[in-house]
Each structure stands twice: as C-alpha cells, then as structure tokens.
GROMACS .gro file of C-alpha atoms in nm:
model
  456
    1MET     CA    1  14.570   6.072  11.266
    2ALA     CA    2  14.292   5.868  11.426
    3ASP     CA    3  14.291   5.506  11.303
    4ARG     CA    4  13.942   5.437  11.438
    5PRO     CA    5  13.632   5.657  11.477
    6SER     CA    6  13.656   5.613  11.852
    7ASP     CA    7  14.005   5.771  11.848
    8LEU     CA    8  13.874   6.109  11.733
    9PRO     CA    9  13.913   6.384  11.995
   10ALA     CA   10  13.578   6.474  12.152
   11GLU     CA   11  13.606   6.837  12.034
   12ILE     CA   12  13.646   6.735  11.669
   13LEU     CA   13  13.370   6.475  11.696
   14LEU     CA   14  13.140   6.740  11.843
   15CYS     CA   15  13.205   6.968  11.543
   16ILE     CA   16  13.129   6.683  11.303
   17LEU     CA   17  12.809   6.570  11.470
   18ASP     CA   18  12.692   6.929  11.515
   19ASN     CA   19  12.690   6.966  11.136
   20ILE     CA   20  12.465   6.667  11.067
   21GLN     CA   21  12.155   6.786  10.883
   22ASN     CA   22  11.830   6.633  10.760
   23VAL     CA   23  11.882   6.470  10.419
   24THR     CA   24  11.600   6.385  10.178
   25GLY     CA   25  11.642   6.194   9.850
   26ASP     CA   26  11.414   6.040   9.593
   27ASP     CA   27  11.342   5.732   9.799
   28PHE     CA   28  11.502   5.796  10.138
   29THR     CA   29  11.502   6.038  10.429
   30HIS     CA   30  11.762   6.070  10.701
   31THR     CA   31  11.674   6.291  10.995
   32ARG     CA   32  11.933   6.458  11.212
   33GLU     CA   33  11.784   6.293  11.521
   34SER     CA   34  11.799   5.939  11.381
   35ASP     CA   35  12.158   5.983  11.262
   36LEU     CA   36  12.264   6.117  11.601
   37ALA     CA   37  12.085   5.830  11.773
   38SER     CA   38  12.278   5.584  11.553
   39SER     CA   39  12.604   5.764  11.630
   40ALA     CA   40  12.533   5.723  12.001
   41LEU     CA   41  12.560   5.344  11.959
   42VAL     CA   42  12.921   5.345  11.829
   43CYS     CA   43  13.103   5.362  12.161
   44LYS     CA   44  13.092   5.532  12.499
   45MET     CA   45  13.260   5.855  12.387
   46TRP     CA   46  13.039   5.880  12.078
   47ASN     CA   47  12.740   5.820  12.300
   48GLU     CA   48  12.831   6.112  12.524
   49VAL     CA   49  12.896   6.352  12.235
   50ALA     CA   50  12.591   6.244  12.030
   51THR     CA   51  12.368   6.272  12.337
   52GLU     CA   52  12.491   6.627  12.394
   53CYS     CA   53  12.408   6.716  12.031
   54LEU     CA   54  12.065   6.554  12.056
   55TRP     CA   55  11.967   6.740  12.369
   56ARG     CA   56  12.102   7.081  12.278
   57GLU     CA   57  11.774   7.169  12.108
   58LEU     CA   58  11.436   7.036  12.224
   59PRO     CA   59  11.137   7.042  11.986
   60SER     CA   60  10.899   7.026  12.283
   61ALA     CA   61  10.905   7.066  12.659
   62LEU     CA   62  10.740   6.723  12.674
   63CYS     CA   63  11.068   6.561  12.564
   64LEU     CA   64  11.211   6.670  12.897
   65LEU     CA   65  10.912   6.605  13.121
   66SER     CA   66  10.864   6.254  12.980
   67LEU     CA   67  11.192   6.158  13.149
   68LEU     CA   68  11.011   6.177  13.482
   69GLY     CA   69  10.717   5.956  13.390
   70GLU     CA   70  10.480   5.846  13.120
   71ILE     CA   71  10.303   6.132  12.944
   72THR     CA   72   9.939   6.056  12.875
   73TYR     CA   73   9.665   6.238  12.687
   74GLU     CA   74   9.346   6.359  12.850
   75ARG     CA   75   9.030   6.341  12.642
   76PRO     CA   76   8.829   6.532  12.541
   77SER     CA   77   9.003   6.851  12.660
   78GLY     CA   78   9.335   6.771  12.493
   79TRP     CA   79   9.568   6.833  12.789
   80VAL     CA   80   9.870   6.613  12.852
   81GLY     CA   81  10.023   6.522  13.186
   82PHE     CA   82  10.140   6.240  13.407
   83GLY     CA   83   9.929   5.933  13.471
   84PHE     CA   84   9.574   6.023  13.374
   85ARG     CA   85   9.350   5.745  13.502
   86PHE     CA   86   8.995   5.678  13.389
   87ASP     CA   87   8.736   5.469  13.572
   88SER     CA   88   8.565   5.335  13.262
   89GLU     CA   89   8.510   5.385  12.892
   90GLU     CA   90   8.188   5.570  12.975
   91ALA     CA   91   8.385   5.807  13.195
   92VAL     CA   92   8.622   5.880  12.909
   93ASN     CA   93   8.337   5.957  12.673
   94SER     CA   94   8.165   6.180  12.925
   95GLY     CA   95   8.480   6.365  13.021
   96ILE     CA   96   8.465   6.246  13.385
   97ARG     CA   97   8.809   6.146  13.511
   98ASP     CA   98   9.007   6.061  13.820
   99GLN     CA   99   9.357   6.211  13.814
  100ASN     CA  100   9.649   6.243  14.049
  101TYR     CA  101   9.949   6.405  13.884
  102ILE     CA  102  10.190   6.409  14.176
  103THR     CA  103  10.164   6.049  14.294
  104ALA     CA  104  10.146   5.931  13.931
  105ILE     CA  105  10.520   6.011  13.898
  106SER     CA  106  10.668   5.698  14.043
  107ASN     CA  107  11.037   5.695  14.138
  108PRO     CA  108  11.164   5.916  13.857
  109ASN     CA  109  11.533   5.916  13.769
  110VAL     CA  110  11.598   6.272  13.881
  111ASP     CA  111  11.975   6.247  13.827
  112ARG     CA  112  11.926   6.155  13.459
  113PHE     CA  113  11.671   6.433  13.422
  114ARG     CA  114  11.910   6.690  13.565
  115HIS     CA  115  12.202   6.563  13.350
  116LEU     CA  116  12.009   6.586  13.022
  117ALA     CA  117  11.834   6.910  13.118
  118ASN     CA  118  12.176   7.063  13.173
  119LEU     CA  119  12.261   6.994  12.807
  120VAL     CA  120  11.963   7.188  12.667
  121LEU     CA  121  12.056   7.522  12.510
  122ARG     CA  122  11.740   7.579  12.304
  123LEU     CA  123  11.373   7.499  12.367
  124ASN     CA  124  11.094   7.525  12.110
  125HIS     CA  125  10.744   7.453  12.236
  126SER     CA  126  10.399   7.498  12.085
  127ASN     CA  127  10.097   7.362  12.262
  128SER     CA  128   9.920   7.311  11.929
  129ALA     CA  129  10.196   7.086  11.793
  130GLN     CA  130  10.141   6.713  11.766
  131TRP     CA  131  10.284   6.501  12.046
  132LYS     CA  132  10.349   6.148  11.926
  133THR     CA  133  10.012   6.029  11.794
  134GLU     CA  134   9.809   6.299  11.965
  135LYS     CA  135   9.713   6.639  11.823
  136SER     CA  136   9.811   6.851  12.120
  137SER     CA  137  10.107   6.939  12.340
  138LYS     CA  138   9.911   7.134  12.598
  139ILE     CA  139  10.078   7.058  12.930
  140ASN     CA  140   9.857   7.059  13.237
  141ILE     CA  141   9.997   7.303  13.492
  142ASP     CA  142   9.956   7.035  13.760
  143ALA     CA  143  10.209   6.822  13.571
  144ILE     CA  144  10.457   7.112  13.573
  145GLU     CA  145  10.410   7.161  13.946
  146ALA     CA  146  10.442   6.786  14.009
  147ALA     CA  147  10.776   6.780  13.829
  148SER     CA  148  10.901   7.081  14.024
  149LEU     CA  149  10.814   6.905  14.352
  150TRP     CA  150  11.022   6.604  14.254
  151LEU     CA  151  11.313   6.829  14.166
  152ASN     CA  152  11.286   7.002  14.505
  153PHE     CA  153  11.270   7.359  14.379
  154GLN     CA  154  11.357   7.577  14.677
  155SER     CA  155  11.335   7.928  14.527
  156ASP     CA  156  11.201   8.126  14.233
  157ASN     CA  157  11.544   8.109  14.070
  158ASP     CA  158  11.522   7.735  14.013
  159THR     CA  159  11.450   7.617  13.662
  160PHE     CA  160  11.410   7.297  13.465
  161LEU     CA  161  11.676   7.414  13.216
  162PRO     CA  162  11.974   7.576  13.394
  163ARG     CA  163  12.174   7.648  13.073
  164VAL     CA  164  11.902   7.729  12.821
  165ARG     CA  165  11.986   8.031  12.606
  166ILE     CA  166  11.699   8.042  12.355
  167ILE     CA  167  11.328   7.979  12.416
  168SER     CA  168  11.048   7.995  12.161
  169TRP     CA  169  10.707   7.936  12.323
  170ALA     CA  170  10.371   7.948  12.145
  171ALA     CA  171  10.056   7.940  12.358
  172HIS     CA  172   9.704   7.918  12.219
  173ASP     CA  173   9.352   7.969  12.353
  174SER     CA  174   9.288   7.878  12.718
  175TYR     CA  175   9.650   7.794  12.782
  176PRO     CA  176   9.830   7.883  13.107
  177SER     CA  177  10.135   8.069  12.985
  178SER     CA  178  10.253   8.093  13.346
  179GLN     CA  179  10.426   7.759  13.276
  180LEU     CA  180  10.702   7.940  13.089
  181PRO     CA  181  10.878   8.078  13.402
  182TYR     CA  182  10.960   7.719  13.506
  183PHE     CA  183  11.192   7.695  13.201
  184ILE     CA  184  11.356   8.039  13.212
  185SER     CA  185  11.715   8.047  13.333
  186SER     CA  186  11.960   8.326  13.411
  187CYS     CA  187  12.154   8.221  13.097
  188LEU     CA  188  11.861   8.310  12.869
  189LYS     CA  189  11.957   8.540  12.579
  190SER     CA  190  11.664   8.511  12.339
  191LEU     CA  191  11.294   8.480  12.422
  192SER     CA  192  11.005   8.455  12.180
  193PHE     CA  193  10.661   8.429  12.341
  194THR     CA  194  10.346   8.423  12.130
  195ARG     CA  195   9.994   8.405  12.269
  196ILE     CA  196   9.753   8.330  11.984
  197SER     CA  197   9.379   8.387  12.012
  198THR     CA  198   9.122   8.255  11.763
  199SER     CA  199   8.852   8.490  11.893
  200LEU     CA  200   8.838   8.864  11.833
  201PHE     CA  201   8.619   8.904  12.140
  202GLU     CA  202   8.811   8.690  12.385
  203SER     CA  203   8.860   8.849  12.725
  204PRO     CA  204   9.218   8.848  12.860
  205ARG     CA  205   9.106   8.736  13.206
  206GLY     CA  206   9.410   8.579  13.374
  207GLU     CA  207   9.627   8.588  13.062
  208LEU     CA  208   9.768   8.929  13.145
  209GLU     CA  209   9.869   8.804  13.488
  210HIS     CA  210  10.057   8.519  13.319
  211GLY     CA  211  10.242   8.781  13.116
  212ILE     CA  212  10.329   8.954  13.441
  213ASP     CA  213  10.471   8.624  13.570
  214ILE     CA  214  10.699   8.600  13.265
  215PHE     CA  215  10.853   8.945  13.315
  216LYS     CA  216  10.882   8.891  13.691
  217SER     CA  217  11.075   8.572  13.622
  218LEU     CA  218  11.306   8.750  13.378
  219ILE     CA  219  11.374   9.021  13.635
  220GLY     CA  220  11.410   8.779  13.927
  221LYS     CA  221  11.659   8.560  13.741
  222GLN     CA  222  11.851   8.869  13.627
  223CYS     CA  223  11.825   8.777  13.259
  224GLN     CA  224  12.009   8.998  13.012
  225LEU     CA  225  11.838   8.934  12.679
  226ASN     CA  226  11.978   9.003  12.334
  227ASP     CA  227  11.645   8.942  12.157
  228LEU     CA  228  11.284   8.969  12.276
  229ILE     CA  229  10.966   8.887  12.085
  230PHE     CA  230  10.651   8.929  12.293
  231ARG     CA  231  10.324   8.893  12.103
  232ILE     CA  232   9.989   8.893  12.281
  233PRO     CA  233   9.644   8.981  12.141
  234TRP     CA  234   9.602   9.264  12.393
  235SER     CA  235   9.787   9.583  12.465
  236LEU     CA  236  10.036   9.589  12.751
  237SER     CA  237   9.850   9.892  12.883
  238THR     CA  238   9.532   9.680  12.924
  239SER     CA  239   9.676   9.598  13.266
  240SER     CA  240   9.851   9.872  13.462
  241GLU     CA  241  10.052   9.605  13.645
  242LEU     CA  242  10.165   9.443  13.319
  243GLN     CA  243  10.260   9.785  13.182
  244ALA     CA  244  10.458   9.863  13.497
  245ILE     CA  245  10.643   9.531  13.506
  246PHE     CA  246  10.733   9.563  13.136
  247LEU     CA  247  10.880   9.910  13.198
  248GLU     CA  248  11.074   9.772  13.497
  249PHE     CA  249  11.206   9.484  13.288
  250SER     CA  250  11.309   9.721  13.006
  251SER     CA  251  11.501   9.938  13.250
  252THR     CA  252  11.715   9.639  13.358
  253GLN     CA  253  11.825   9.542  13.005
  254THR     CA  254  12.171   9.653  12.893
  255GLN     CA  255  12.236   9.407  12.608
  256LEU     CA  256  11.908   9.417  12.417
  257ARG     CA  257  11.970   9.417  12.039
  258SER     CA  258  11.624   9.350  11.897
  259ILE     CA  259  11.271   9.380  12.028
  260GLU     CA  260  10.937   9.298  11.869
  261ILE     CA  261  10.612   9.381  12.042
  262ARG     CA  262  10.269   9.401  11.885
  263ASP     CA  263  10.193   9.709  12.085
  264TRP     CA  264  10.232  10.084  12.076
  265ILE     CA  265  10.575  10.223  12.137
  266ASP     CA  266  10.577  10.569  12.288
  267GLU     CA  267  10.802  10.812  12.467
  268SER     CA  268  10.760  10.647  12.809
  269ARG     CA  269  10.843  10.297  12.684
  270LEU     CA  270  11.143  10.425  12.491
  271GLY     CA  271  11.251  10.614  12.800
  272SER     CA  272  11.253  10.292  13.004
  273MET     CA  273  11.503  10.136  12.760
  274VAL     CA  274  11.783  10.354  12.891
  275GLY     CA  275  12.028  10.062  12.907
  276ALA     CA  276  11.961   9.958  12.546
  277ARG     CA  277  12.018  10.295  12.379
  278LYS     CA  278  12.359  10.193  12.250
  279THR     CA  279  12.276   9.830  12.180
  280LEU     CA  280  11.931   9.827  12.014
  281VAL     CA  281  11.962   9.767  11.639
  282SER     CA  282  11.617   9.628  11.548
  283LEU     CA  283  11.271   9.744  11.656
  284SER     CA  284  10.931   9.612  11.544
  285CYS     CA  285  10.628   9.784  11.695
  286LEU     CA  286  10.311   9.987  11.648
  287ILE     CA  287  10.329  10.367  11.630
  288ARG     CA  288  10.037  10.603  11.683
  289ARG     CA  289  10.014  10.916  11.472
  290GLU     CA  290   9.666  11.033  11.571
  291LYS     CA  291   9.812  11.247  11.848
  292ARG     CA  292  10.053  11.480  11.671
  293GLY     CA  293  10.249  11.580  11.978
  294ALA     CA  294  10.294  11.223  12.100
  295PHE     CA  295  10.398  11.103  11.752
  296GLY     CA  296  10.657  11.377  11.722
  297ARG     CA  297  10.803  11.304  12.067
  298THR     CA  298  10.822  10.933  11.986
  299MET     CA  299  11.012  10.998  11.663
  300ASP     CA  300  11.238  11.249  11.838
  301ALA     CA  301  11.320  10.993  12.108
  302LEU     CA  302  11.406  10.731  11.847
  303SER     CA  303  11.628  10.968  11.648
  304THR     CA  304  11.816  11.121  11.942
  305ASP     CA  305  11.847  10.829  12.185
  306PHE     CA  306  11.883  10.525  11.959
  307GLY     CA  307  12.161  10.614  11.721
  308HIS     CA  308  12.254  10.250  11.652
  309LEU     CA  309  11.908  10.148  11.527
  310ARG     CA  310  11.949   9.974  11.191
  311GLU     CA  311  11.611   9.810  11.132
  312LEU     CA  312  11.262   9.951  11.192
  313HIS     CA  313  10.937   9.770  11.121
  314ALA     CA  314  10.660  10.015  11.210
  315ASN     CA  315  10.288   9.948  11.190
  316VAL     CA  316  10.156  10.303  11.172
  317ALA     CA  317   9.795  10.362  11.277
  318GLY     CA  318   9.601  10.553  11.013
  319GLY     CA  319   9.728  10.713  10.695
  320MET     CA  320  10.069  10.874  10.661
  321THR     CA  321  10.127  11.228  10.535
  322ASP     CA  322  10.435  11.385  10.378
  323GLU     CA  323  10.523  11.546  10.711
  324ASP     CA  324  10.489  11.211  10.890
  325PHE     CA  325  10.726  11.045  10.646
  326LYS     CA  326  10.980  11.323  10.692
  327ARG     CA  327  10.981  11.238  11.062
  328PHE     CA  328  11.106  10.888  10.974
  329LEU     CA  329  11.388  11.041  10.770
  330GLN     CA  330  11.521  11.179  11.101
  331LEU     CA  331  11.635  10.824  11.187
  332ARG     CA  332  11.963  10.850  11.000
  333SER     CA  333  12.110  10.517  11.107
  334LEU     CA  334  11.842  10.299  10.942
  335ARG     CA  335  11.931  10.040  10.680
  336ARG     CA  336  11.609   9.835  10.669
  337VAL     CA  337  11.270  10.008  10.679
  338THR     CA  338  10.924   9.850  10.665
  339LEU     CA  339  10.615  10.070  10.699
  340GLU     CA  340  10.266   9.921  10.726
  341VAL     CA  341  10.006  10.196  10.675
  342ASP     CA  342   9.649  10.261  10.564
  343SER     CA  343   9.766  10.514  10.306
  344PHE     CA  344  10.099  10.651  10.191
  345PRO     CA  345  10.183  10.986  10.026
  346ARG     CA  346  10.274  10.991   9.659
  347LEU     CA  347  10.650  10.987   9.618
  348GLU     CA  348  10.836  11.213   9.377
  349GLU     CA  349  11.199  11.181   9.268
  350ALA     CA  350  11.293  11.454   9.514
  351ASP     CA  351  11.155  11.237   9.796
  352VAL     CA  352  11.366  10.942   9.684
  353GLU     CA  353  11.674  11.167   9.671
  354ALA     CA  354  11.598  11.284  10.026
  355MET     CA  355  11.570  10.920  10.136
  356SER     CA  356  11.909  10.839   9.986
  357ARG     CA  357  12.068  11.125  10.177
  358ALA     CA  358  11.900  11.031  10.505
  359TRP     CA  359  11.971  10.658  10.460
  360PRO     CA  360  12.291  10.631  10.250
  361ASP     CA  361  12.334  10.261  10.333
  362ILE     CA  362  11.969  10.158  10.287
  363GLU     CA  363  11.935   9.786  10.205
  364GLU     CA  364  11.561   9.732  10.231
  365PHE     CA  365  11.263   9.961  10.182
  366VAL     CA  366  10.909   9.822  10.207
  367VAL     CA  367  10.575  10.002  10.206
  368LYS     CA  368  10.269   9.785  10.274
  369GLN     CA  369   9.926   9.943  10.245
  370ARG     CA  370   9.648   9.761  10.423
  371GLY     CA  371   9.374   9.670  10.177
  372PHE     CA  372   9.591   9.759   9.877
  373SER     CA  373   9.476   9.548   9.582
  374SER     CA  374   9.554   9.742   9.264
  375THR     CA  375   9.684   9.504   9.000
  376ASN     CA  376   9.756   9.783   8.751
  377ALA     CA  377   9.985   9.995   8.965
  378GLN     CA  378  10.284  10.106   8.758
  379PRO     CA  379  10.506  10.350   8.946
  380LEU     CA  380  10.773  10.249   8.697
  381SER     CA  381  10.910  10.592   8.622
  382LEU     CA  382  10.970  10.628   8.996
  383LEU     CA  383  11.175  10.309   8.992
  384SER     CA  384  11.435  10.487   8.781
  385ALA     CA  385  11.466  10.733   9.070
  386PHE     CA  386  11.520  10.447   9.317
  387ALA     CA  387  11.779  10.297   9.080
  388ARG     CA  388  11.954  10.633   9.044
  389TRP     CA  389  11.968  10.727   9.411
  390MET     CA  390  11.963  10.390   9.591
  391GLY     CA  391  12.062  10.138   9.324
  392SER     CA  392  12.405  10.074   9.473
  393SER     CA  393  12.275   9.958   9.812
  394LEU     CA  394  11.910   9.844   9.785
  395GLN     CA  395  11.861   9.468   9.806
  396ILE     CA  396  11.485   9.451   9.872
  397LEU     CA  397  11.225   9.694   9.738
  398GLU     CA  398  10.852   9.641   9.784
  399LEU     CA  399  10.605   9.920   9.714
  400ASP     CA  400  10.228   9.919   9.749
  401LEU     CA  401  10.188  10.253   9.574
  402ASP     CA  402   9.885  10.355   9.372
  403ALA     CA  403  10.058  10.516   9.078
  404THR     CA  404   9.826  10.446   8.785
  405THR     CA  405   9.852  10.812   8.682
  406GLU     CA  406  10.230  10.803   8.654
  407PRO     CA  407  10.385  10.895   8.316
  408PRO     CA  408  10.435  10.617   8.058
  409LEU     CA  409  10.727  10.377   8.080
  410VAL     CA  410  11.065  10.537   8.032
  411ALA     CA  411  11.401  10.386   7.954
  412ALA     CA  412  11.612  10.280   8.249
  413ASP     CA  413  11.908  10.469   8.102
  414SER     CA  414  12.230  10.398   8.290
  415PHE     CA  415  12.072  10.367   8.633
  416LYS     CA  416  12.038  10.012   8.760
  417PHE     CA  417  12.007   9.819   9.084
  418VAL     CA  418  12.334   9.635   9.135
  419LYS     CA  419  12.246   9.437   9.450
  420LEU     CA  420  11.869   9.393   9.420
  421ARG     CA  421  11.740   9.043   9.494
  422GLU     CA  422  11.369   9.108   9.553
  423LEU     CA  423  11.144   9.358   9.377
  424ARG     CA  424  10.766   9.386   9.403
  425ILE     CA  425  10.542   9.667   9.288
  426GLY     CA  426  10.183   9.618   9.398
  427LYS     CA  427  10.086   9.284   9.249
  428ARG     CA  428  10.362   9.298   8.988
  429SER     CA  429  10.702   9.136   9.032
  430VAL     CA  430  10.985   9.069   8.792
  431MET     CA  431  10.872   8.707   8.750
  432SER     CA  432  10.555   8.775   8.552
  433VAL     CA  433  10.339   8.504   8.398
  434ASP     CA  434  10.313   8.718   8.083
  435PRO     CA  435  10.648   8.730   7.900
  436ASN     CA  436  10.521   9.012   7.678
  437ASP     CA  437  10.427   9.238   7.966
  438ALA     CA  438  10.603   9.569   7.908
  439GLY     CA  439  10.617   9.660   8.275
  440THR     CA  440  10.780   9.332   8.370
  441GLU     CA  441  11.035   9.369   8.092
  442TYR     CA  442  11.115   9.714   8.227
  443LEU     CA  443  11.172   9.572   8.575
  444ARG     CA  444  11.406   9.310   8.435
  445ASN     CA  445  11.604   9.567   8.241
  446LEU     CA  446  11.628   9.784   8.548
  447SER     CA  447  11.801   9.515   8.749
  448LYS     CA  448  12.124   9.336   8.664
  449LEU     CA  449  12.048   9.038   8.885
  450VAL     CA  450  11.787   8.766   8.857
  451ILE     CA  451  11.540   8.810   9.137
  452CYS     CA  452  11.559   8.512   9.372
  453ASP     CA  453  11.243   8.570   9.574
  454SER     CA  454  10.948   8.710   9.383
  455ARG     CA  455  10.580   8.733   9.462
  456LEU     CA  456  10.312   8.740   9.194
   0.00000   0.00000   0.00000
C-alpha cells in the first residue's frame, strides 16, 4: 500500500486522474482542467501524469499553437495569429495593419511543443468559439504555415499532432478549411468536419478545393477511419474532382463503421465502399427517389452488400409511397431507423407486422415529416399494433403521422412496450401538460416505464 500520494504507481494514478470530472455545487465549481493543474503541482511524477491527462484532449487548436508564441487578435476581421502589429490607433480603426507572422515567432521552444503535441489524442476546434477574451478562434493560415516552418515539415505526412485519434473541426463562413490537413495524422480514427454557411446563396469558390485537400491528406497519410462525419453546404458532385477524391478515399477504407454525409448516396458511392461492406454499421445520408431505377438500385446495393448495417438515418427527397417503404424493409439487419420525408404513407397494422418481421430486433423507429404541425394527430389505435408486434424491443418511437381519421381510442389490452424510454406522436408525448388528456393517459397505460426524454 502506498503511504504517500507520490508512492502511487503511475498507471494507477493515471486511471484516477483520468476519471476527474467537472463538479458544480450550490456555491462552487471545480473544473477538470483546474483540478488537473493543481494535481500537477504535487510532485514530479504527478506533474507528468497530470500533464498527460490535460493534453489528451484539446478544446482548441490555439492551445497548441500558443506554445510557439503569443496569439493576438486582429481587428476588425476577427482572425487570430502570431504577433499582429499595428502602426497606430487610427490604423486599427481603419483596418490597416502591418503584419509579419513568420518573424513574429521568436525562438519558440520546439522541443516542448513536440512533447506536448505528442500527448494529444483528441482535438476539438471551432473557429466561432471564444478564445480567451475574444469572440473568435479563426486562425490565419499564415500562422499555420509559420508554425510548420519552425517545425521543419519535410513532407506531406508531417503533422502537428502525431498521435491524434479524434478530430472535430467546425469551420464557418470565409474560413480556410485547408488548415485541417496540418493536424491529421496516420493514427486518426474519427473525423468530424463541418462547414457552416449563413448564406443560402453563398458560392463555394475555393471551399470545395479545401475539401479536396482534406481527403488527399487522409489518403496520403493512409488513415483508416472508424467514423466519418463530413458536412458541407454543397453537394460533393458540385466539383468533379471532389467527387472523384471522395470515391478514391472510400475505396481505401477497410475499417469504416459509421459515415454521415449531407449528400446523396447512390449506387456508385456505395460501390466505392467495397472495403467497408462488412464493417459499416451506421449510415446517415440523403436518398433520391425521384428516379425510380436509381432509387431501386441504391436500396438493392444497401440490402445485398451491407449486411451488417444496423442504423440508417435517411433524408428522403420528396414524398414516400407504400412501395418505397417496402424497399426499406429489404434492409433486414436494421435496428435503428430514422426517415425524414415530405410525406409518409398511412400505416395499417399489417404494415407494422411486416416491419416486425423484417426488423425483429428493432430498437428505434422515427418518422419525421417536414412541415408537419398537426397538434391533434392521434394514431393511437396504431400504437397498440406497435406494442403488439414491436413492444418487446422498441426503445424509441417517434411518429409524425397525420391520423386524425383513425378510430377512437381503444384499450391497450395486454400489449405493452416493455423497453420504451421515449415516445412522441406528432406534438403529443407522454408528458402532457393536461393531466386529463385521454390520449396522454392512453400513452401512459401503453407503456410500463416512465418516459425519460419527452418532447411536448
């Protein structure tokens, strides 16, 4: 047994410090970062272990770059970088400035930078997040290039973070997303990139080329991702080069488990994922149904080639017919299904029975109709069918179904949901503001469990 804190083995101390969480009370707040910083002052060994815990996850790329020099804020554009210098107060107000990013980094401690950068396993960066007292974390690309010069990058495979495994990067309007490749490493397993636009009419311009740079970096560094989220306001097919590089990247992936793209998935894109056919378990995408032949081939490819797919979140263009929905029932391995549509066919009990046979282990079924606003929807008699055929497995059920012409309320009989934890029907959930509401009482009787997450 250790008599003093400093006698604890480093492995045990690492487990303890890794489990420190933010704590908030009535009149106090302890943050994980401040507690780890205090732990680093105990002794040399504690300092080493606490420092490793602190640097495993970075809330901003600026935490790393600030090790090389002072980070300053450029007004009025809102960019941050090294050593912005202004001639006068008038120059600041007018936006005129004299800058030199490279020479502004004076004798940085490169060894310390490399040591701490080697500890980072996760990076979260959003250029709209606050940095210290400023309202922006937009890094000037010149600052990135200045740092890379000091670190003597010799090839495209060099990176600021050699061991990083998870990156979440959010870029907003007029932001050079080509910075991201400087942080990608061959160890990367999860990438989430989001490019947000505040204008519906914004032209992609060079943004698509920045997307190309991201996929080129992933290919060049031979990354094998488990999870990919790639959200941009424009279609991948807007640029033939971006489309081609995405297909090339997809063809190299053999460990991909989940992918989310706000773009159309079709037969060609599914065909490029040849290495992920036995690994892909979650897919979130857009699906076109205007072209009947293309829609059918897409669904056939999903059902025949991706037998391990467990979760599908499909944003389906246009309304869905009975025949369209039957196509989704071909995907027999699904356990979680979310369909976003303009319109959805009326379900009968026979349809619910067919769903239970196609998806015997279904845990989540969600139908979201765009523009759906009926507050009187009561497909309550249909709920008995869901309880009868899926009550033993369903945990989440959300239905935007216009069923005001359904028969009156019926007793739940012996059919109940035994695992349900979230239930929403249109604007009605089990947690109603009206305790005398008959429909809400029916929902409560239908479920054994108290609903934990309800939406009014």
